[in-house]
mmCIF file of C-alpha atoms in Angstrom:
data_model
loop_
_atom_site.group_PDB
_atom_site.id
_atom_site.type_symbol
_atom_site.label_atom_id
_atom_site.label_comp_id
_atom_site.label_asym_id
_atom_site.label_seq_id
_atom_site.Cartn_x
_atom_site.Cartn_y
_atom_site.Cartn_z
ATOM 1 C CA UNK H 1 -0.050 0.046 -0.056
ATOM 2 C CA UNK H 2 0.958 3.713 0.155
ATOM 3 C CA UNK H 3 3.517 4.611 2.625
ATOM 4 C CA UNK H 4 5.882 7.403 3.654
ATOM 5 C CA UNK H 5 9.304 6.064 5.024
ATOM 6 C CA UNK H 6 12.538 7.271 6.016
ATOM 7 C CA UNK H 7 16.003 6.183 5.159
ATOM 8 C CA UNK H 8 17.863 6.303 8.316
ATOM 9 C CA UNK H 9 16.565 5.789 12.005
ATOM 10 C CA UNK H 10 19.345 7.545 13.773
ATOM 11 C CA UNK H 11 21.490 10.565 12.617
ATOM 12 C CA UNK H 12 24.271 11.796 14.605
ATOM 13 C CA UNK H 13 25.884 15.307 13.737
ATOM 14 C CA UNK H 14 28.243 17.721 15.419
ATOM 15 C CA UNK H 15 26.915 20.880 16.936
ATOM 16 C CA UNK H 16 27.247 23.684 14.277
ATOM 17 C CA UNK H 17 27.291 21.301 11.398
ATOM 18 C CA UNK H 18 24.391 20.945 8.804
ATOM 19 C CA UNK H 19 21.832 18.107 9.225
ATOM 20 C CA UNK H 20 19.976 16.335 6.333
ATOM 21 C CA UNK H 21 17.204 14.108 6.923
ATOM 22 C CA UNK H 22 15.695 12.121 4.161
ATOM 23 C CA UNK H 23 12.440 10.645 3.522
ATOM 24 C CA UNK H 24 10.738 8.513 0.722
ATOM 25 C CA UNK H 25 7.224 8.774 -0.262
ATOM 26 C CA UNK H 26 4.931 6.874 -2.517
ATOM 27 C CA UNK H 27 1.585 8.674 -2.733
ATOM 28 C CA UNK H 28 1.844 11.034 -5.747
ATOM 29 C CA UNK H 29 -1.730 12.280 -5.033
ATOM 30 C CA UNK H 30 -0.528 14.204 -1.905
ATOM 31 C CA UNK H 31 -0.595 18.008 -2.446
ATOM 32 C CA UNK H 32 1.487 18.807 0.639
ATOM 33 C CA UNK H 33 4.548 17.279 2.474
ATOM 34 C CA UNK H 34 5.243 18.270 5.952
ATOM 35 C CA UNK H 35 7.943 17.705 8.347
ATOM 36 C CA UNK H 36 7.454 17.426 12.098
ATOM 37 C CA UNK H 37 9.688 17.630 15.033
ATOM 38 C CA UNK H 38 9.009 15.703 18.167
ATOM 39 C CA UNK H 39 10.856 16.209 21.508
ATOM 40 C CA UNK H 40 10.886 13.653 24.176
ATOM 41 C CA UNK H 41 7.735 13.536 26.042
ATOM 42 C CA UNK H 42 6.057 15.999 23.832
ATOM 43 C CA UNK H 43 3.659 15.884 20.801
ATOM 44 C CA UNK H 44 4.826 16.421 17.262
ATOM 45 C CA UNK H 45 5.463 20.091 16.246
ATOM 46 C CA UNK H 46 5.037 21.409 12.867
ATOM 47 C CA UNK H 47 8.414 22.682 11.110
ATOM 48 C CA UNK H 48 7.565 23.500 7.681
ATOM 49 C CA UNK H 49 5.702 22.150 4.710
ATOM 50 C CA UNK H 50 5.982 22.291 0.866
ATOM 51 C CA UNK H 51 3.395 21.886 -1.631
ATOM 52 C CA UNK H 52 3.676 19.482 -4.475
ATOM 53 C CA UNK H 53 4.197 21.836 -7.155
ATOM 54 C CA UNK H 54 7.466 23.300 -5.554
ATOM 55 C CA UNK H 55 10.809 21.731 -5.284
ATOM 56 C CA UNK H 56 12.316 23.902 -2.537
ATOM 57 C CA UNK H 57 11.111 25.903 0.530
ATOM 58 C CA UNK H 58 13.092 27.746 3.005
ATOM 59 C CA UNK H 59 12.227 28.621 6.613
ATOM 60 C CA UNK H 60 14.236 29.859 9.611
ATOM 61 C CA UNK H 61 17.473 27.720 9.341
ATOM 62 C CA UNK H 62 15.436 24.845 7.741
ATOM 63 C CA UNK H 63 14.981 24.126 3.938
ATOM 64 C CA UNK H 64 12.926 21.308 2.602
ATOM 65 C CA UNK H 65 13.536 19.939 -0.793
ATOM 66 C CA UNK H 66 11.209 17.870 -2.908
ATOM 67 C CA UNK H 67 12.142 15.568 -5.609
ATOM 68 C CA UNK H 68 8.967 14.406 -7.385
ATOM 69 C CA UNK H 69 10.914 12.355 -9.958
ATOM 70 C CA UNK H 70 12.364 9.981 -7.483
ATOM 71 C CA UNK H 71 9.648 10.586 -4.649
ATOM 72 C CA UNK H 72 12.093 11.920 -2.237
ATOM 73 C CA UNK H 73 11.735 14.453 0.438
ATOM 74 C CA UNK H 74 14.553 16.012 2.566
ATOM 75 C CA UNK H 75 14.773 18.450 5.563
ATOM 76 C CA UNK H 76 18.108 20.405 5.839
ATOM 77 C CA UNK H 77 18.781 21.938 9.363
ATOM 78 C CA UNK H 78 21.650 24.653 9.019
ATOM 79 C CA UNK H 79 24.023 25.169 12.078
ATOM 80 C CA UNK H 80 22.629 22.437 14.030
ATOM 81 C CA UNK H 81 22.074 23.299 17.655
ATOM 82 C CA UNK H 82 21.557 21.254 20.847
ATOM 83 C CA UNK H 83 17.741 22.150 20.810
ATOM 84 C CA UNK H 84 17.471 20.397 17.548
ATOM 85 C CA UNK H 85 17.894 17.029 19.072
ATOM 86 C CA UNK H 86 14.536 15.315 18.510
ATOM 87 C CA UNK H 87 12.738 12.768 16.276
ATOM 88 C CA UNK H 88 11.840 14.215 12.882
ATOM 89 C CA UNK H 89 8.940 12.718 10.991
ATOM 90 C CA UNK H 90 8.004 13.414 7.282
ATOM 91 C CA UNK H 91 4.201 13.369 6.534
ATOM 92 C CA UNK H 92 1.984 13.589 3.573
ATOM 93 C CA UNK H 93 -1.695 14.891 3.546
ATOM 94 C CA UNK H 94 -2.851 12.391 0.801
ATOM 95 C CA UNK H 95 -5.466 13.059 -1.608
ATOM 96 C CA UNK H 96 -8.026 14.355 0.871
ATOM 97 C CA UNK H 97 -5.806 17.516 1.429
ATOM 98 C CA UNK H 98 -5.291 16.681 5.154
ATOM 99 C CA UNK H 99 -9.075 16.643 6.097
ATOM 100 C CA UNK H 100 -8.613 12.849 6.545
ATOM 101 C CA UNK H 101 -5.456 12.966 8.490
ATOM 102 C CA UNK H 102 -1.817 12.615 7.670
ATOM 103 C CA UNK H 103 0.467 9.707 6.781
ATOM 104 C CA UNK H 104 3.547 9.729 8.851
ATOM 105 C CA UNK H 105 6.998 7.998 8.361
ATOM 106 C CA UNK H 106 8.537 6.082 11.114
ATOM 107 C CA UNK H 107 10.781 8.909 12.113
ATOM 108 C CA UNK H 108 14.698 9.754 12.296
ATOM 109 C CA UNK H 109 16.223 10.520 15.724
ATOM 110 C CA UNK H 110 18.665 13.395 15.391
ATOM 111 C CA UNK H 111 21.351 13.341 17.779
ATOM 112 C CA UNK H 112 23.612 16.364 18.371
ATOM 113 C CA UNK H 113 27.282 15.869 19.544
ATOM 114 C CA UNK H 114 28.882 18.638 21.389
ATOM 115 C CA UNK S 1 -5.549 28.085 28.623
ATOM 116 C CA UNK S 2 -5.366 28.280 24.775
ATOM 117 C CA UNK S 3 -4.265 25.296 22.794
ATOM 118 C CA UNK S 4 -5.006 21.671 22.588
ATOM 119 C CA UNK S 5 -5.212 19.665 25.825
ATOM 120 C CA UNK S 6 -5.429 15.917 26.578
ATOM 121 C CA UNK S 7 -6.321 14.173 29.670
ATOM 122 C CA UNK S 8 -5.290 12.319 31.321
ATOM 123 C CA UNK S 9 -1.316 12.390 30.710
ATOM 124 C CA UNK S 10 -1.044 8.922 32.053
ATOM 125 C CA UNK S 11 -3.553 6.051 32.551
ATOM 126 C CA UNK S 12 -3.126 2.437 33.655
ATOM 127 C CA UNK S 13 -6.164 0.243 33.004
ATOM 128 C CA UNK S 14 -7.163 -3.478 33.087
ATOM 129 C CA UNK S 15 -7.910 -5.580 30.322
ATOM 130 C CA UNK S 16 -11.740 -5.466 29.344
ATOM 131 C CA UNK S 17 -12.300 -1.994 30.906
ATOM 132 C CA UNK S 18 -13.907 0.878 29.145
ATOM 133 C CA UNK S 19 -11.595 3.918 29.108
ATOM 134 C CA UNK S 20 -12.050 7.440 27.593
ATOM 135 C CA UNK S 21 -9.277 9.862 26.589
ATOM 136 C CA UNK S 22 -10.222 13.437 26.476
ATOM 137 C CA UNK S 23 -9.104 16.075 23.865
ATOM 138 C CA UNK S 24 -10.041 19.792 24.080
ATOM 139 C CA UNK S 25 -9.059 22.435 21.775
ATOM 140 C CA UNK S 26 -9.799 26.301 22.095
ATOM 141 C CA UNK S 27 -9.156 27.427 18.444
ATOM 142 C CA UNK S 28 -12.616 26.354 17.068
ATOM 143 C CA UNK S 29 -10.649 24.305 14.371
ATOM 144 C CA UNK S 30 -12.856 22.399 12.169
ATOM 145 C CA UNK S 31 -10.762 19.141 11.898
ATOM 146 C CA UNK S 32 -9.655 17.023 14.802
ATOM 147 C CA UNK S 33 -7.745 13.759 14.782
ATOM 148 C CA UNK S 34 -6.521 10.701 16.966
ATOM 149 C CA UNK S 35 -3.276 9.113 16.450
ATOM 150 C CA UNK S 36 -1.443 6.305 18.212
ATOM 151 C CA UNK S 37 2.273 6.174 18.419
ATOM 152 C CA UNK S 38 3.985 2.773 18.856
ATOM 153 C CA UNK S 39 7.661 1.967 18.478
ATOM 154 C CA UNK S 40 8.342 0.851 14.825
ATOM 155 C CA UNK S 41 5.035 2.161 13.601
ATOM 156 C CA UNK S 42 5.400 6.004 13.863
ATOM 157 C CA UNK S 43 1.907 7.635 14.285
ATOM 158 C CA UNK S 44 -1.082 5.972 12.943
ATOM 159 C CA UNK S 45 -4.468 7.562 12.435
ATOM 160 C CA UNK S 46 -7.285 6.091 14.406
ATOM 161 C CA UNK S 47 -10.330 8.475 13.818
ATOM 162 C CA UNK S 48 -10.828 11.776 12.480
ATOM 163 C CA UNK S 49 -13.529 14.533 12.340
ATOM 164 C CA UNK S 50 -14.398 17.250 9.875
ATOM 165 C CA UNK S 51 -16.823 19.069 12.128
ATOM 166 C CA UNK S 52 -19.300 18.452 15.017
ATOM 167 C CA UNK S 53 -21.203 15.245 14.459
ATOM 168 C CA UNK S 54 -19.034 14.143 11.536
ATOM 169 C CA UNK S 55 -16.417 11.469 12.158
ATOM 170 C CA UNK S 56 -14.605 8.844 10.151
ATOM 171 C CA UNK S 57 -12.624 5.827 10.545
ATOM 172 C CA UNK S 58 -8.781 5.971 10.014
ATOM 173 C CA UNK S 59 -6.215 3.344 9.504
ATOM 174 C CA UNK S 60 -6.382 1.541 12.852
ATOM 175 C CA UNK S 61 -10.047 2.092 14.240
ATOM 176 C CA UNK S 62 -11.076 -1.334 15.477
ATOM 177 C CA UNK S 63 -11.710 -1.345 19.158
ATOM 178 C CA UNK S 64 -12.078 2.458 19.473
ATOM 179 C CA UNK S 65 -15.101 4.771 19.199
ATOM 180 C CA UNK S 66 -15.242 8.684 19.151
ATOM 181 C CA UNK S 67 -17.926 11.333 19.381
ATOM 182 C CA UNK S 68 -17.863 14.979 18.558
ATOM 183 C CA UNK S 69 -21.027 16.720 20.018
ATOM 184 C CA UNK S 70 -19.238 20.054 20.401
ATOM 185 C CA UNK S 71 -16.486 21.485 18.006
ATOM 186 C CA UNK S 72 -13.979 21.854 20.791
ATOM 187 C CA UNK S 73 -14.030 18.311 22.194
ATOM 188 C CA UNK S 74 -13.088 14.988 20.542
ATOM 189 C CA UNK S 75 -13.003 12.029 23.135
ATOM 190 C CA UNK S 76 -11.728 8.780 22.181
ATOM 191 C CA UNK S 77 -13.228 5.720 23.961
ATOM 192 C CA UNK S 78 -11.710 2.180 24.069
ATOM 193 C CA UNK S 79 -14.728 -0.067 24.572
ATOM 194 C CA UNK S 80 -12.909 -3.065 26.124
ATOM 195 C CA UNK S 81 -9.363 -2.261 26.389
ATOM 196 C CA UNK S 82 -6.773 -4.837 25.259
ATOM 197 C CA UNK S 83 -3.079 -5.133 25.869
ATOM 198 C CA UNK S 84 -2.448 -4.392 22.086
ATOM 199 C CA UNK S 85 -4.082 -0.820 22.828
ATOM 200 C CA UNK S 86 -1.101 -0.042 24.999
ATOM 201 C CA UNK S 87 0.301 2.988 23.325
ATOM 202 C CA UNK S 88 0.810 6.775 23.350
ATOM 203 C CA UNK S 89 -2.302 8.550 22.062
ATOM 204 C CA UNK S 90 -2.125 12.093 20.421
ATOM 205 C CA UNK S 91 -4.971 14.300 19.733
ATOM 206 C CA UNK S 92 -4.591 16.880 16.914
ATOM 207 C CA UNK S 93 -6.513 19.764 15.340
ATOM 208 C CA UNK S 94 -6.164 21.607 12.036
ATOM 209 C CA UNK S 95 -7.705 24.701 10.946
ATOM 210 C CA UNK S 96 -9.790 25.047 7.684
ATOM 211 C CA UNK S 97 -7.557 25.397 4.642
ATOM 212 C CA UNK S 98 -4.322 24.843 6.958
ATOM 213 C CA UNK S 99 -1.603 22.094 6.582
ATOM 214 C CA UNK S 100 -0.585 22.725 10.095
ATOM 215 C CA UNK S 101 -1.805 20.310 12.728
ATOM 216 C CA UNK S 102 -1.376 21.059 16.277
ATOM 217 C CA UNK S 103 -0.819 18.235 18.555
ATOM 218 C CA UNK S 104 -1.620 17.688 22.365
ATOM 219 C CA UNK S 105 1.004 16.485 24.745
ATOM 220 C CA UNK S 106 -0.172 12.778 24.648
ATOM 221 C CA UNK S 107 -1.777 10.268 26.813
ATOM 222 C CA UNK S 108 0.283 7.280 27.690
ATOM 223 C CA UNK S 109 -2.020 4.382 28.209
ATOM 224 C CA UNK S 110 -1.004 1.011 29.669
ATOM 225 C CA UNK S 111 -3.488 -2.003 29.442
ATOM 226 C CA UNK S 112 -2.535 -4.620 32.045
#
């Protein structure tokens, strides 16, 4: 069936370096792809989204890239800080535009080394 | 307080018991959702609601029921709890035309 998944379960980076978290998706009908951050003991928090007709979107210290040809999504975090340590999920809103919920990947745990 | 709140934060119940998890949001968001989060599965959709009195099943709805008599509340009931329903449950809400879902802090449910 359709699914959203992640290439790596754990990513360890040095503080100050850039982080790149990857995601593969299979539902081409989704019109939005979204990244969420989940800190320990908390609910997921929206980071950034990208519409399917775009290939790049930038936020504050984050950039999301969308490659529809290979159905790949990535989140780049610039100058990684200790507060970036969390589990990151990609999600897609499916053909229902999000009204019928999101499909989440399994998550990547980002670990920041001092 | 403004936002989306879940209660209780932690719950231990026995197999076969009925248990209700509460969710309340103060934004008057149209859409509300229940997800469960398990190791190895990420977040999976249990039920969703587009408005008061409109609810629909998600991917893993068996054993759960919901209601939405008021826009701001979306309780989730486990009619007869099973050990496989031990999980962390998250409620979320989204405004009309928005892609940003706001999540509660979660309820950790243990069924013994």
